[in-house]
Tab-separated table of C-alpha atoms and ligand atoms in Angstrom:
chain	number	residue	atom	x	y	z
Q	1	MET	CA	-27.934	-5.067	-12.229
Q	2	ASN	CA	-28.783	-4.290	-8.503
Q	3	ILE	CA	-25.617	-4.288	-6.506
Q	4	CYS	CA	-25.141	-3.879	-2.718
Q	5	VAL	CA	-21.605	-2.958	-1.501
Q	6	ILE	CA	-20.754	-3.408	2.170
Q	7	GLY	CA	-18.173	-1.291	3.504
Q	8	THR	CA	-16.959	2.085	2.455
Q	9	GLY	CA	-13.262	1.920	2.657
Q	10	TYR	CA	-10.645	1.927	-0.357
Q	11	VAL	CA	-12.342	-1.209	-2.057
Q	12	GLY	CA	-15.950	-0.688	-1.116
Q	13	LEU	CA	-16.178	3.083	-1.693
Q	14	VAL	CA	-14.292	3.094	-4.869
Q	15	GLY	CA	-16.232	-0.255	-5.847
Q	16	SER	CA	-19.706	1.423	-5.175
Q	17	ALA	CA	-18.733	4.490	-7.236
Q	18	VAL	CA	-17.178	2.381	-10.279
Q	19	PHE	CA	-20.122	-0.290	-10.223
Q	20	ALA	CA	-22.528	2.699	-10.566
Q	21	GLY	CA	-20.410	4.205	-13.263
Q	22	TRP	CA	-20.698	1.016	-15.264
Q	23	GLY	CA	-24.683	1.727	-15.085
Q	24	ASN	CA	-25.437	-0.450	-12.206
Q	25	GLN	CA	-27.929	0.407	-9.524
Q	26	VAL	CA	-25.795	0.399	-6.296
Q	27	VAL	CA	-26.464	0.930	-2.575
Q	28	GLY	CA	-23.300	1.389	-0.395
Q	29	VAL	CA	-23.589	0.160	3.110
Q	30	ASP	CA	-21.696	1.483	6.163
Q	31	VAL	CA	-22.261	1.407	10.038
Q	32	ASP	CA	-20.670	4.813	10.301
Q	33	GLN	CA	-23.434	7.360	9.721
Q	34	ALA	CA	-21.001	10.227	9.956
Q	35	LYS	CA	-18.879	8.741	7.255
Q	36	LEU	CA	-21.962	8.435	4.929
Q	37	ASP	CA	-22.996	12.049	5.543
Q	38	MET	CA	-19.341	13.235	4.423
Q	39	ILE	CA	-19.466	11.054	1.445
Q	40	GLN	CA	-22.944	12.356	0.348
Q	41	ALA	CA	-21.932	15.797	1.099
Q	42	GLY	CA	-19.035	15.058	-1.649
Q	43	VAL	CA	-16.314	15.044	1.127
Q	44	MET	CA	-14.298	11.701	0.588
Q	45	PRO	CA	-12.859	9.900	3.709
Q	46	ILE	CA	-9.852	9.043	1.627
Q	47	TYR	CA	-7.756	10.772	-1.114
Q	48	GLU	CA	-8.203	8.909	-4.314
Q	49	PRO	CA	-7.867	10.428	-7.690
Q	50	GLY	CA	-11.304	10.774	-9.503
Q	51	LEU	CA	-13.326	9.318	-6.563
Q	52	PRO	CA	-15.112	12.672	-5.790
Q	53	GLU	CA	-16.187	13.171	-9.277
Q	54	LEU	CA	-17.379	9.699	-9.758
Q	55	VAL	CA	-19.450	9.523	-6.379
Q	56	ALA	CA	-21.039	12.768	-7.458
Q	57	GLN	CA	-21.809	11.432	-10.780
Q	58	GLY	CA	-23.722	8.279	-9.216
Q	59	ILE	CA	-25.598	10.307	-6.693
Q	60	ARG	CA	-26.736	12.915	-9.349
Q	61	ARG	CA	-27.890	10.280	-11.857
Q	62	GLY	CA	-29.749	8.454	-9.004
Q	63	ASN	CA	-27.979	5.051	-9.282
Q	64	LEU	CA	-25.610	5.406	-6.194
Q	65	ARG	CA	-27.003	5.864	-2.722
Q	66	PHE	CA	-25.733	4.961	0.777
Q	67	THR	CA	-27.389	3.495	3.966
Q	68	ASN	CA	-26.209	2.400	7.332
Q	69	SER	CA	-28.740	-0.217	7.156
Q	70	THR	CA	-27.434	-3.773	5.934
Q	71	ALA	CA	-31.266	-4.786	5.473
Q	72	GLU	CA	-32.103	-1.901	3.486
Q	73	GLY	CA	-28.897	-2.253	1.466
Q	74	ILE	CA	-29.545	-5.792	0.376
Q	75	LYS	CA	-33.192	-5.298	-0.134
Q	76	ASP	CA	-33.289	-5.838	-4.037
Q	77	ALA	CA	-29.600	-6.903	-4.583
Q	78	GLU	CA	-28.684	-9.535	-6.853
Q	79	VAL	CA	-25.081	-9.373	-5.890
Q	80	ILE	CA	-23.894	-8.450	-2.612
Q	81	PHE	CA	-20.031	-7.493	-2.290
Q	82	ILE	CA	-18.513	-7.602	1.157
Q	83	CYS	CA	-15.784	-5.137	1.274
Q	84	VAL	CA	-14.914	-4.670	5.030
Q	85	GLY	CA	-11.522	-4.526	6.654
Q	86	THR	CA	-9.361	-7.558	7.403
Q	87	PRO	CA	-6.496	-6.110	9.431
Q	88	GLN	CA	-3.800	-7.939	10.988
Q	89	GLY	CA	-4.897	-10.005	14.174
Q	90	ALA	CA	-2.360	-10.381	17.098
Q	91	ALA	CA	-0.743	-13.580	15.802
Q	92	GLY	CA	-0.219	-12.510	12.282
Q	93	ASN	CA	-3.602	-13.887	11.284
Q	94	ALA	CA	-5.971	-11.873	9.149
Q	95	ASP	CA	-8.750	-10.733	11.691
Q	96	LEU	CA	-12.054	-11.725	9.996
Q	97	SER	CA	-14.493	-10.519	12.584
Q	98	SER	CA	-15.985	-7.853	10.465
Q	99	VAL	CA	-16.418	-10.143	7.573
Q	100	LEU	CA	-17.992	-12.628	9.555
Q	101	GLN	CA	-20.169	-10.227	11.362
Q	102	VAL	CA	-21.439	-8.783	8.032
Q	103	ALA	CA	-22.074	-12.277	6.748
Q	104	ARG	CA	-24.500	-13.049	9.942
Q	105	GLN	CA	-26.232	-9.445	9.308
Q	106	ILE	CA	-26.763	-10.337	5.491
Q	107	GLY	CA	-28.218	-13.930	6.584
Q	108	GLN	CA	-30.659	-12.351	9.127
Q	109	SER	CA	-32.011	-10.095	6.573
Q	110	LEU	CA	-31.867	-11.896	3.252
Q	111	ASP	CA	-35.404	-12.810	1.922
Q	112	HIS	CA	-34.358	-13.509	-1.862
Q	113	TYR	CA	-31.814	-15.191	-3.788
Q	114	ALA	CA	-28.600	-13.376	-3.897
Q	115	VAL	CA	-24.726	-14.080	-4.484
Q	116	VAL	CA	-22.742	-13.020	-1.398
Q	117	VAL	CA	-19.126	-12.119	-2.752
Q	118	THR	CA	-16.326	-11.346	-0.554
Q	119	LYS	CA	-14.066	-8.807	-2.117
Q	120	SER	CA	-12.159	-8.368	1.127
Q	121	THR	CA	-8.666	-10.324	1.305
Q	122	VAL	CA	-9.494	-13.308	3.152
Q	123	PRO	CA	-7.517	-16.322	3.914
Q	124	VAL	CA	-8.187	-19.812	2.605
Q	125	GLY	CA	-11.503	-21.248	4.303
Q	126	THR	CA	-13.073	-17.894	4.760
Q	127	ASN	CA	-15.714	-18.248	2.155
Q	128	GLN	CA	-16.440	-21.737	3.382
Q	129	ARG	CA	-17.124	-20.138	6.511
Q	130	VAL	CA	-19.198	-17.352	5.095
Q	131	LYS	CA	-21.456	-19.996	3.657
Q	132	GLU	CA	-21.938	-21.735	6.992
Q	133	ILE	CA	-22.737	-18.469	8.688
Q	134	LEU	CA	-25.299	-17.898	5.859
Q	135	GLN	CA	-26.800	-21.429	6.254
Q	136	GLU	CA	-27.052	-20.921	9.890
Q	137	THR	CA	-28.610	-17.403	9.814
Q	138	THR	CA	-30.947	-17.322	6.772
Q	139	GLN	CA	-34.810	-17.992	6.983
Q	140	GLN	CA	-35.628	-21.368	5.741
Q	141	GLY	CA	-36.212	-21.408	2.004
Q	142	VAL	CA	-34.178	-18.612	1.139
Q	143	LEU	CA	-31.597	-19.521	-1.347
Q	144	PHE	CA	-28.100	-18.110	-1.730
Q	145	ASP	CA	-24.755	-18.514	-3.079
Q	146	VAL	CA	-21.345	-17.421	-2.080
Q	147	ALA	CA	-18.396	-16.396	-4.392
Q	148	SER	CA	-14.953	-14.978	-3.977
Q	149	CYS	CA	-14.019	-12.074	-6.140
Q	150	PRO	CA	-10.528	-10.506	-4.734
Q	151	GLU	CA	-9.750	-6.947	-5.477
Q	152	PHE	CA	-6.494	-6.086	-6.994
Q	153	LEU	CA	-6.572	-2.387	-6.999
Q	154	ALA	CA	-3.775	-0.298	-5.787
Q	155	GLN	CA	-4.383	2.860	-3.632
Q	156	GLY	CA	-3.801	6.099	-5.453
Q	157	THR	CA	-4.892	4.503	-8.784
Q	158	SER	CA	-7.890	2.734	-7.586
Q	159	VAL	CA	-10.542	4.015	-9.739
Q	160	TYR	CA	-8.300	3.420	-12.761
Q	161	ASP	CA	-7.356	-0.026	-11.556
Q	162	MET	CA	-10.958	-1.193	-10.978
Q	163	ASP	CA	-11.897	0.105	-14.552
Q	164	HIS	CA	-8.830	-1.553	-16.110
Q	165	PRO	CA	-8.192	-4.731	-14.204
Q	166	SER	CA	-5.397	-7.045	-15.256
Q	167	ARG	CA	-7.805	-10.172	-14.549
Q	168	THR	CA	-11.107	-10.790	-12.782
Q	169	VAL	CA	-11.016	-13.702	-10.512
Q	170	ILE	CA	-14.372	-15.522	-9.450
Q	171	GLY	CA	-14.301	-18.499	-7.140
Q	172	SER	CA	-17.363	-20.509	-6.174
Q	173	ASP	CA	-18.637	-23.879	-5.719
Q	174	SER	CA	-21.621	-22.777	-7.731
Q	175	PRO	CA	-21.103	-22.291	-11.387
Q	176	GLU	CA	-24.353	-20.393	-11.752
Q	177	ALA	CA	-23.058	-17.864	-9.168
Q	178	ILE	CA	-19.748	-17.518	-10.856
Q	179	GLU	CA	-21.656	-16.553	-14.165
Q	180	LEU	CA	-23.955	-14.068	-12.201
Q	181	VAL	CA	-20.958	-12.217	-10.821
Q	182	ALA	CA	-19.168	-12.535	-14.199
Q	183	GLU	CA	-22.176	-10.336	-15.392
Q	184	VAL	CA	-20.759	-7.393	-13.426
Q	185	PHE	CA	-17.584	-7.639	-15.111
Q	186	LYS	CA	-18.152	-8.995	-18.598
Q	187	HIS	CA	-17.912	-5.584	-20.329
Q	188	LEU	CA	-14.175	-5.522	-19.542
Q	189	PRO	CA	-11.636	-6.687	-21.634
Q	190	ALA	CA	-9.608	-8.588	-18.810
Q	191	ALA	CA	-9.833	-12.470	-18.800
Q	192	ILE	CA	-12.349	-13.880	-16.023
Q	193	ILE	CA	-10.778	-16.590	-14.032
Q	194	ARG	CA	-13.407	-18.949	-12.975
Q	195	CYS	CA	-12.076	-21.237	-9.940
Q	196	GLY	CA	-12.930	-22.695	-6.527
Q	197	PHE	CA	-13.036	-20.709	-3.355
Q	198	ALA	CA	-9.368	-21.803	-2.079
Q	199	GLU	CA	-7.814	-20.820	-5.518
Q	200	ALA	CA	-9.553	-17.411	-5.572
Q	201	GLU	CA	-8.465	-16.817	-1.954
Q	202	LEU	CA	-4.832	-17.826	-2.704
Q	203	ILE	CA	-4.463	-16.050	-6.013
Q	204	LYS	CA	-4.865	-12.711	-4.037
Q	205	TYR	CA	-2.312	-13.724	-1.215
Q	206	ALA	CA	0.236	-15.151	-3.744
Q	207	SER	CA	-0.082	-12.076	-6.083
Q	208	ASN	CA	0.599	-9.641	-3.155
Q	209	ALA	CA	3.458	-11.880	-1.578
Q	210	LEU	CA	5.207	-12.150	-4.859
Q	211	LEU	CA	5.092	-8.382	-5.663
Q	212	ALA	CA	6.423	-7.798	-2.095
Q	213	THR	CA	9.213	-10.175	-2.894
Q	214	LYS	CA	10.072	-8.601	-6.184
Q	215	ILE	CA	10.547	-5.328	-4.110
Q	216	THR	CA	12.487	-6.969	-1.428
Q	217	PHE	CA	14.772	-8.602	-4.052
Q	218	ALA	CA	15.446	-5.087	-5.407
Q	219	ASP	CA	16.145	-3.703	-1.994
Q	220	SER	CA	18.571	-6.471	-1.429
Q	221	MET	CA	20.468	-5.915	-4.606
Q	222	ALA	CA	20.395	-2.034	-3.515
Q	223	SER	CA	22.257	-3.149	-0.367
Q	224	LEU	CA	24.604	-5.125	-2.399
Q	225	CYS	CA	25.400	-2.279	-4.912
Q	226	ASP	CA	26.073	0.124	-1.976
Q	227	LEU	CA	28.791	-1.937	-1.033
Q	228	VAL	CA	30.258	-2.830	-4.454
Q	229	GLY	CA	29.677	0.515	-6.099
Q	230	ALA	CA	27.135	-0.432	-8.471
Q	231	ASP	CA	24.088	1.393	-9.525
Q	232	VAL	CA	20.721	-0.675	-8.643
Q	233	VAL	CA	18.644	1.528	-10.986
Q	234	LEU	CA	20.692	0.323	-13.782
Q	235	VAL	CA	20.846	-3.242	-12.568
Q	236	MET	CA	17.247	-3.695	-12.030
Q	237	ASP	CA	16.091	-1.885	-15.057
Q	238	ALA	CA	18.119	-4.241	-17.125
Q	239	VAL	CA	16.950	-7.431	-15.057
Q	240	GLY	CA	13.320	-6.259	-15.579
Q	241	LYS	CA	13.860	-5.983	-19.417
Q	242	ASP	CA	13.555	-9.986	-19.284
Q	243	PRO	CA	9.905	-10.478	-19.909
Q	244	ARG	CA	9.943	-13.505	-17.700
Q	245	ILE	CA	10.754	-11.236	-14.737
Q	246	GLY	CA	8.873	-7.894	-15.841
Q	247	ALA	CA	10.072	-4.360	-15.250
Q	248	MET	CA	7.333	-3.403	-12.408
Q	249	PHE	CA	8.017	-3.524	-8.648
Q	250	LEU	CA	11.644	-3.639	-8.913
Q	251	ARG	CA	12.205	-0.057	-7.727
Q	252	ALA	CA	14.391	-0.259	-4.493
Q	253	GLY	CA	13.652	2.148	-1.805
Q	254	LEU	CA	12.860	1.983	1.845
Q	255	GLY	CA	10.867	-1.264	1.726
Q	256	TRP	CA	7.036	-2.077	1.197
Q	257	GLY	CA	4.557	-0.620	3.603
Q	258	GLY	CA	0.910	0.290	3.428
Q	259	SER	CA	-2.418	-1.513	4.539
Q	260	CYS	CA	-2.041	-4.580	2.209
Q	261	PHE	CA	1.449	-6.059	1.772
Q	262	PRO	CA	2.350	-6.223	5.308
Q	263	LYS	CA	-0.728	-7.919	6.662
Q	264	ASP	CA	-1.063	-10.012	3.515
Q	265	VAL	CA	2.289	-11.298	3.842
Q	266	GLU	CA	2.047	-11.998	7.625
Q	267	ALA	CA	-1.571	-13.776	7.172
Q	268	LEU	CA	0.013	-16.027	4.559
Q	269	ALA	CA	3.024	-16.815	6.773
Q	270	TYR	CA	0.445	-17.577	9.549
Q	271	LEU	CA	-1.488	-19.846	7.286
Q	272	ALA	CA	1.617	-21.715	6.415
Q	273	SER	CA	2.733	-21.892	10.013
Q	274	GLN	CA	-0.699	-23.258	11.176
Q	275	LEU	CA	-0.350	-26.140	8.617
Q	276	SER	CA	3.467	-26.580	9.748
Q	277	LEU	CA	4.690	-25.890	6.337
Q	278	PRO	CA	8.003	-24.217	6.411
Q	279	LEU	CA	8.093	-21.307	3.756
Q	280	PRO	CA	11.451	-20.029	4.370
Q	281	GLN	CA	11.528	-17.815	1.297
Q	282	LEU	CA	8.574	-15.789	2.601
Q	283	ASP	CA	10.394	-15.502	6.016
Q	284	GLY	CA	13.261	-14.115	4.084
Q	285	THR	CA	11.080	-11.502	2.356
Q	286	ARG	CA	9.401	-10.277	5.722
Q	287	ASN	CA	12.726	-10.243	7.573
Q	288	THR	CA	14.636	-8.476	4.956
Q	289	ASN	CA	11.827	-5.942	4.543
Q	290	ARG	CA	12.048	-5.057	8.296
Q	291	ARG	CA	15.650	-4.141	8.061
Q	292	VAL	CA	15.462	-1.725	5.084
Q	293	HIS	CA	14.477	1.367	6.818
Q	294	LYS	CA	16.862	0.537	9.752
Q	295	ARG	CA	19.812	0.324	7.025
Q	296	PHE	CA	18.688	3.741	5.906
Q	297	VAL	CA	18.890	5.404	9.166
Q	298	HIS	CA	22.153	3.634	9.855
Q	299	LYS	CA	23.473	5.576	6.575
Q	300	ILE	CA	22.323	8.704	8.145
Q	301	SER	CA	23.842	7.976	11.611
Q	302	LEU	CA	27.285	6.948	9.877
Q	303	TYR	CA	27.623	10.043	8.110
Q	304	PHE	CA	26.957	12.161	11.283
Q	305	ASP	CA	29.394	9.830	13.143
Q	306	GLY	CA	26.450	8.397	15.125
Q	307	LYS	CA	25.640	11.708	16.568
Q	308	LEU	CA	22.139	12.484	15.625
Q	309	ASP	CA	21.112	14.023	19.160
Q	310	GLY	CA	20.178	17.471	18.698
Q	311	LYS	CA	20.130	17.401	14.572
Q	312	THR	CA	17.336	18.626	12.564
Q	313	PHE	CA	16.134	16.797	9.467
Q	314	ALA	CA	13.917	18.282	6.738
Q	315	VAL	CA	11.838	15.332	5.915
Q	316	LEU	CA	9.576	15.063	2.444
Q	317	GLY	CA	7.040	12.527	2.717
Q	318	LEU	CA	4.885	10.774	5.293
Q	319	ALA	CA	2.535	8.569	3.255
Q	320	PHE	CA	3.435	4.921	2.489
Q	321	LYS	CA	3.881	5.894	-1.149
Q	322	ALA	CA	2.834	8.565	-3.564
Q	323	GLY	CA	-0.600	8.981	-4.672
Q	324	THR	CA	-2.530	8.376	-1.272
Q	325	ASP	CA	-2.818	10.125	2.042
Q	326	ASP	CA	-2.623	6.656	3.861
Q	327	THR	CA	0.195	6.244	6.581
Q	328	ARG	CA	-0.593	2.891	7.427
Q	329	GLU	CA	2.817	0.719	7.849
Q	330	SER	CA	4.634	3.820	6.233
Q	331	PRO	CA	8.266	3.401	5.847
Q	332	ALA	CA	8.509	7.181	6.505
Q	333	LYS	CA	6.747	7.025	9.917
Q	334	LYS	CA	9.387	4.243	10.796
Q	335	VAL	CA	12.354	6.300	9.598
Q	336	ILE	CA	11.056	9.471	11.684
Q	337	MET	CA	10.414	7.303	14.811
Q	338	ARG	CA	14.054	6.061	14.731
Q	339	LEU	CA	15.346	9.434	14.069
Q	340	ARG	CA	13.416	11.094	16.915
Q	341	GLY	CA	14.270	7.986	19.128
Q	342	ALA	CA	18.122	8.946	18.463
Q	343	GLY	CA	17.436	12.553	19.707
Q	344	ALA	CA	16.828	14.269	16.420
Q	345	ARG	CA	13.958	16.904	15.529
Q	346	VAL	CA	12.248	16.584	12.393
Q	347	ARG	CA	10.360	19.014	10.260
Q	348	ALA	CA	8.117	17.272	7.738
Q	349	TYR	CA	5.986	17.931	4.700
Q	350	ASP	CA	3.653	15.608	2.769
Q	351	PRO	CA	1.270	16.838	-0.025
Q	352	LYS	CA	-1.739	14.877	1.387
Q	353	ALA	CA	-0.866	12.776	4.301
Q	354	THR	CA	-0.182	15.318	7.054
Q	355	GLU	CA	-3.500	15.055	8.839
Q	356	LYS	CA	-3.162	11.170	9.073
Q	357	ALA	CA	0.474	11.370	10.197
Q	358	ILE	CA	-0.571	13.809	13.131
Q	359	LEU	CA	-2.783	11.179	14.348
Q	360	ASP	CA	0.064	8.469	14.324
Q	361	LEU	CA	3.047	10.571	15.240
Q	362	GLY	CA	1.834	13.285	17.244
Q	363	THR	CA	3.905	16.499	17.357
Q	364	THR	CA	6.624	15.757	19.931
Q	365	SER	CA	10.035	16.673	18.090
Q	366	LEU	CA	8.102	16.704	14.954
Q	367	GLU	CA	6.851	19.892	13.069
Q	368	TYR	CA	4.608	19.827	10.251
Q	369	CYS	CA	5.010	22.167	7.165
Q	370	ASP	CA	2.879	23.542	4.505
Q	371	ASN	CA	5.507	23.298	1.663
Q	372	PRO	CA	8.774	21.464	1.000
Q	373	TYR	CA	10.938	24.459	1.303
Q	374	GLU	CA	9.591	25.317	4.956
Q	375	THR	CA	11.147	21.991	6.316
Q	376	MET	CA	14.538	23.095	5.209
Q	377	ALA	CA	15.846	26.376	6.723
Q	378	GLY	CA	18.715	25.598	9.129
Q	379	ALA	CA	18.379	21.729	8.958
Q	380	ASP	CA	21.260	19.499	9.072
Q	381	ALA	CA	20.098	17.465	5.941
Q	382	LEU	CA	17.118	16.924	3.728
Q	383	VAL	CA	15.767	13.365	3.759
Q	384	ILE	CA	13.271	12.243	1.159
Q	385	LEU	CA	10.867	9.329	2.408
Q	386	THR	CA	8.018	9.043	-0.021
Q	387	ASP	CA	8.005	8.903	-3.903
Q	388	TRP	CA	5.834	11.768	-4.529
Q	389	PRO	CA	6.726	13.061	-8.289
Q	390	GLU	CA	6.731	16.692	-7.206
Q	391	PHE	CA	10.032	15.995	-5.166
Q	392	LYS	CA	11.712	15.203	-8.387
Q	393	GLY	CA	11.194	19.085	-9.204
Q	394	LEU	CA	12.742	20.431	-6.396
Q	395	ASP	CA	14.542	23.973	-6.942
Q	396	LEU	CA	17.921	22.513	-5.770
Q	397	SER	CA	19.713	26.010	-5.537
Q	398	ARG	CA	17.000	26.946	-3.167
Q	399	VAL	CA	17.338	23.869	-1.188
Q	400	ASN	CA	21.052	24.431	-0.913
Q	401	SER	CA	20.550	27.979	0.255
Q	402	LEU	CA	18.101	26.879	3.140
Q	403	LEU	CA	20.036	23.693	4.408
Q	404	LYS	CA	22.715	24.459	6.946
Q	405	ASN	CA	24.644	21.416	5.200
Q	406	PRO	CA	24.232	20.755	1.531
Q	407	VAL	CA	23.492	17.031	2.489
Q	408	ILE	CA	20.428	14.941	0.878
Q	409	PHE	CA	19.389	11.346	1.852
Q	410	ASP	CA	17.061	10.048	-0.966
Q	411	GLY	CA	15.363	7.024	0.460
Q	412	ARG	CA	13.306	6.644	-2.910
Q	413	ASN	CA	15.951	7.284	-5.562
Q	414	MET	CA	13.839	10.322	-6.651
Q	415	LEU	CA	16.816	12.708	-7.821
Q	416	ASP	CA	19.376	12.287	-10.475
Q	417	PRO	CA	22.988	11.693	-8.703
Q	418	GLU	CA	24.864	13.620	-11.365
Q	419	THR	CA	22.646	16.809	-11.193
Q	420	VAL	CA	22.613	16.930	-7.451
Q	421	GLU	CA	26.177	16.397	-7.058
Q	422	ARG	CA	26.944	18.961	-9.613
Q	423	GLU	CA	24.770	21.409	-7.524
Q	424	GLY	CA	27.116	20.846	-4.663
Q	425	PHE	CA	25.421	18.513	-2.411
Q	426	ILE	CA	26.585	15.274	-0.643
Q	427	TYR	CA	24.099	12.981	-1.830
Q	428	PHE	CA	22.903	9.466	-0.755
Q	429	ALA	CA	20.438	7.067	-2.435
Q	430	MET	CA	19.454	3.598	-2.177
Q	431	GLY	CA	21.984	1.307	-3.956
Q	432	ARG	CA	23.596	4.161	-5.953
Q	433	PRO	CA	27.263	4.953	-6.278
Q	434	THR	CA	27.142	8.514	-5.026
Q	435	ASN	CA	29.709	10.789	-3.344
Q	436	GLY	CA	28.030	10.312	-0.107
Q	437	GLN	CA	27.852	6.466	-0.395
Q	438	ARG	CA	31.666	6.742	-0.864
Q	439	ILE	CA	32.201	8.755	2.319
Q	440	ILE	CA	30.272	6.492	4.477
Q	441	ASN	CA	31.839	3.311	3.021
Q	442	GLY	CA	35.135	4.649	4.237
Q	443	LYS	CA	33.773	5.177	7.615
Q	444	ASP	CA	31.892	1.782	8.219
Q	445	THR	CA	34.399	-0.414	10.109
Q	446	THR	CA	32.871	-3.741	8.745
Q	447	TYR	CA	33.029	-2.407	5.037
Q	448	VAL	CA	36.695	-1.046	5.615
Q	449	ALA	CA	37.699	-4.337	7.083
Q	450	LYS	CA	36.618	-6.083	3.950
Q	451	LEU	CA	38.532	-3.554	1.934
Q	452	THR	CA	41.689	-4.071	3.724
Q	453	ASN	CA	41.277	-7.803	3.421
Q	454	GLY	CA	41.817	-7.239	-0.149
Q	455	ALA	CA	38.295	-7.497	-1.550
Q	456	GLY	CA	38.922	-4.197	-3.204
Q	457	LEU	CA	35.332	-3.168	-3.231
Q	458	ASN	CA	34.092	0.180	-4.547
Q	459	LYS	CA	37.681	1.794	-5.188
E	1	LIG	C1	-1.146	-3.504	-3.267
E	1	LIG	C2	-1.035	-4.111	-4.681
E	1	LIG	O1	-0.263	-3.437	-5.574
E	1	LIG	C3	-2.503	-4.417	-5.077
E	1	LIG	O2	-2.557	-5.013	-6.471
E	1	LIG	C4	-3.436	-5.005	-4.123
E	1	LIG	O3	-4.805	-4.920	-4.512
E	1	LIG	C5	-3.343	-4.069	-2.818
E	1	LIG	O4	-1.860	-4.129	-2.224
E	1	LIG	C6	-4.193	-4.918	-1.814
E	1	LIG	O5	-3.999	-5.928	-1.405
E	1	LIG	O6	-5.317	-4.263	-1.525
E	1	LIG	P1	-1.011	-0.846	-2.491
E	1	LIG	O7	-0.734	-1.575	-1.091
E	1	LIG	O8	-2.030	0.120	-2.766
E	1	LIG	O9	-1.340	-2.172	-3.313
E	1	LIG	O10	0.547	-0.264	-2.930
E	1	LIG	P2	1.491	-0.814	-3.855
E	1	LIG	O11	1.772	0.175	-5.043
E	1	LIG	O12	1.626	-2.058	-4.300
E	1	LIG	O13	2.844	-0.515	-3.034
E	1	LIG	C7	3.240	-1.127	-1.804
E	1	LIG	C8	4.493	-0.612	-1.026
E	1	LIG	O14	5.501	-1.149	-1.984
E	1	LIG	C9	4.683	0.692	-0.979
E	1	LIG	O15	5.139	0.974	0.135
E	1	LIG	C10	5.440	1.099	-2.171
E	1	LIG	O16	6.218	2.395	-1.854
E	1	LIG	C11	6.509	-0.044	-2.197
E	1	LIG	N1	6.957	-0.035	-3.623
E	1	LIG	C12	6.192	-0.459	-4.863
E	1	LIG	C13	8.452	-0.094	-3.752
E	1	LIG	O17	9.222	-0.051	-2.688
E	1	LIG	N2	9.118	-0.507	-4.997
E	1	LIG	C14	8.351	-0.682	-5.951
E	1	LIG	O18	8.832	-1.027	-7.142
E	1	LIG	C15	6.949	-0.735	-5.865
């Protein structure tokens, strides 16, 4: 099949490469010629495992090419995927300017029947608007259809996810268009869900909002566990064994970040507010998530009796999660900004995200290191902020010999409490009954008040 993919971000570039890997003839379009030159030279603008090899394979086989011209990209396309960004607008809405602009460009150049498919995450009503724009801009006699086919890939596993989707959702007002788009995905075992525009648009937002809510629930239970002396890992593992709940996305940590959950949860809340529909449960998820990283810094502050000024922290992790170099809405950045705001210095290491973090965080009171141990010499504590698997394998005796104080704040529950404490550390995690947690529970005046009122917590 002849496919055009507009946009070379996470969804577009991975989509182009994967569609070509499936044997289609694919043209990727982006206005940024410098970015296209890099991609063609084998330098990926994003870190995604498997992506460079797949792009190189498509270019070598001759069924994947790139252009900065929409007209050229869509010339022979039967299906045109719009994969441009929908960042958060000022009011919490999704900013659709790129999507609508691309729709206009497609309309102005289209000279044959094609299905125009939005893969970008777009709110209810957008596909109808795309259709209207195409009606206004295409030459008379040129036929087209519009479909919505939201993408469910996660960063860091995007190539695998596109090859192994849990479902393919295709929404349109044209049954023929749905079947044409289904052709692209029909070799995959995943179910194809055929529906209208609004259902397809909402399935994506509802999925992300519910996943975010699961995480927030685990984070809330972690807060409770900190106070009652229970282990949130044990609790959520057992809760997740119920097939009605499911085991995934119940890991407590520093709250959800990234380029998707924050903007999508905001956009869903914005849609409801525009319709004057209260969604207090969703508001609870948003508000609770905003507090998780603050609670973590509060822990650090409690341990140091509120005196963070002049302290140095060895920080591991800058990316919003493991497997990516993306730092957008990264909880790690938020923690670092708070530590710096309180007068602390930070030395940080991330296996992939340093370059992007420098752009966002600069270098004031912040030094970037080339390996985890370089961050530690003479530091007042080690702080783990991203769940890179390599942090699980730290040489703890080396860590102990480098740090000024043997103190670890683990915002991602990466380490085994028993082992860390046996190695002589004071250890803090998220919702785990560690030696460090017991120390600060004794210092927290609100908590102490509850204890003396006879609640008897965490004794
Ligand atoms: C998310 C969804 O998982 C994808 O299905 C969706 O397609 C994508 O958004 C999107 O809309 O484009 P992504 O943002 O790449 O993917 O990352 P996730 O793996 O979902 O993680 C999001 C955040 O939640 C991260 O900050 C992560 O550390 C955090 N998280 C995740 C937890 O704190 N606990 C968990 O158990 C899982």
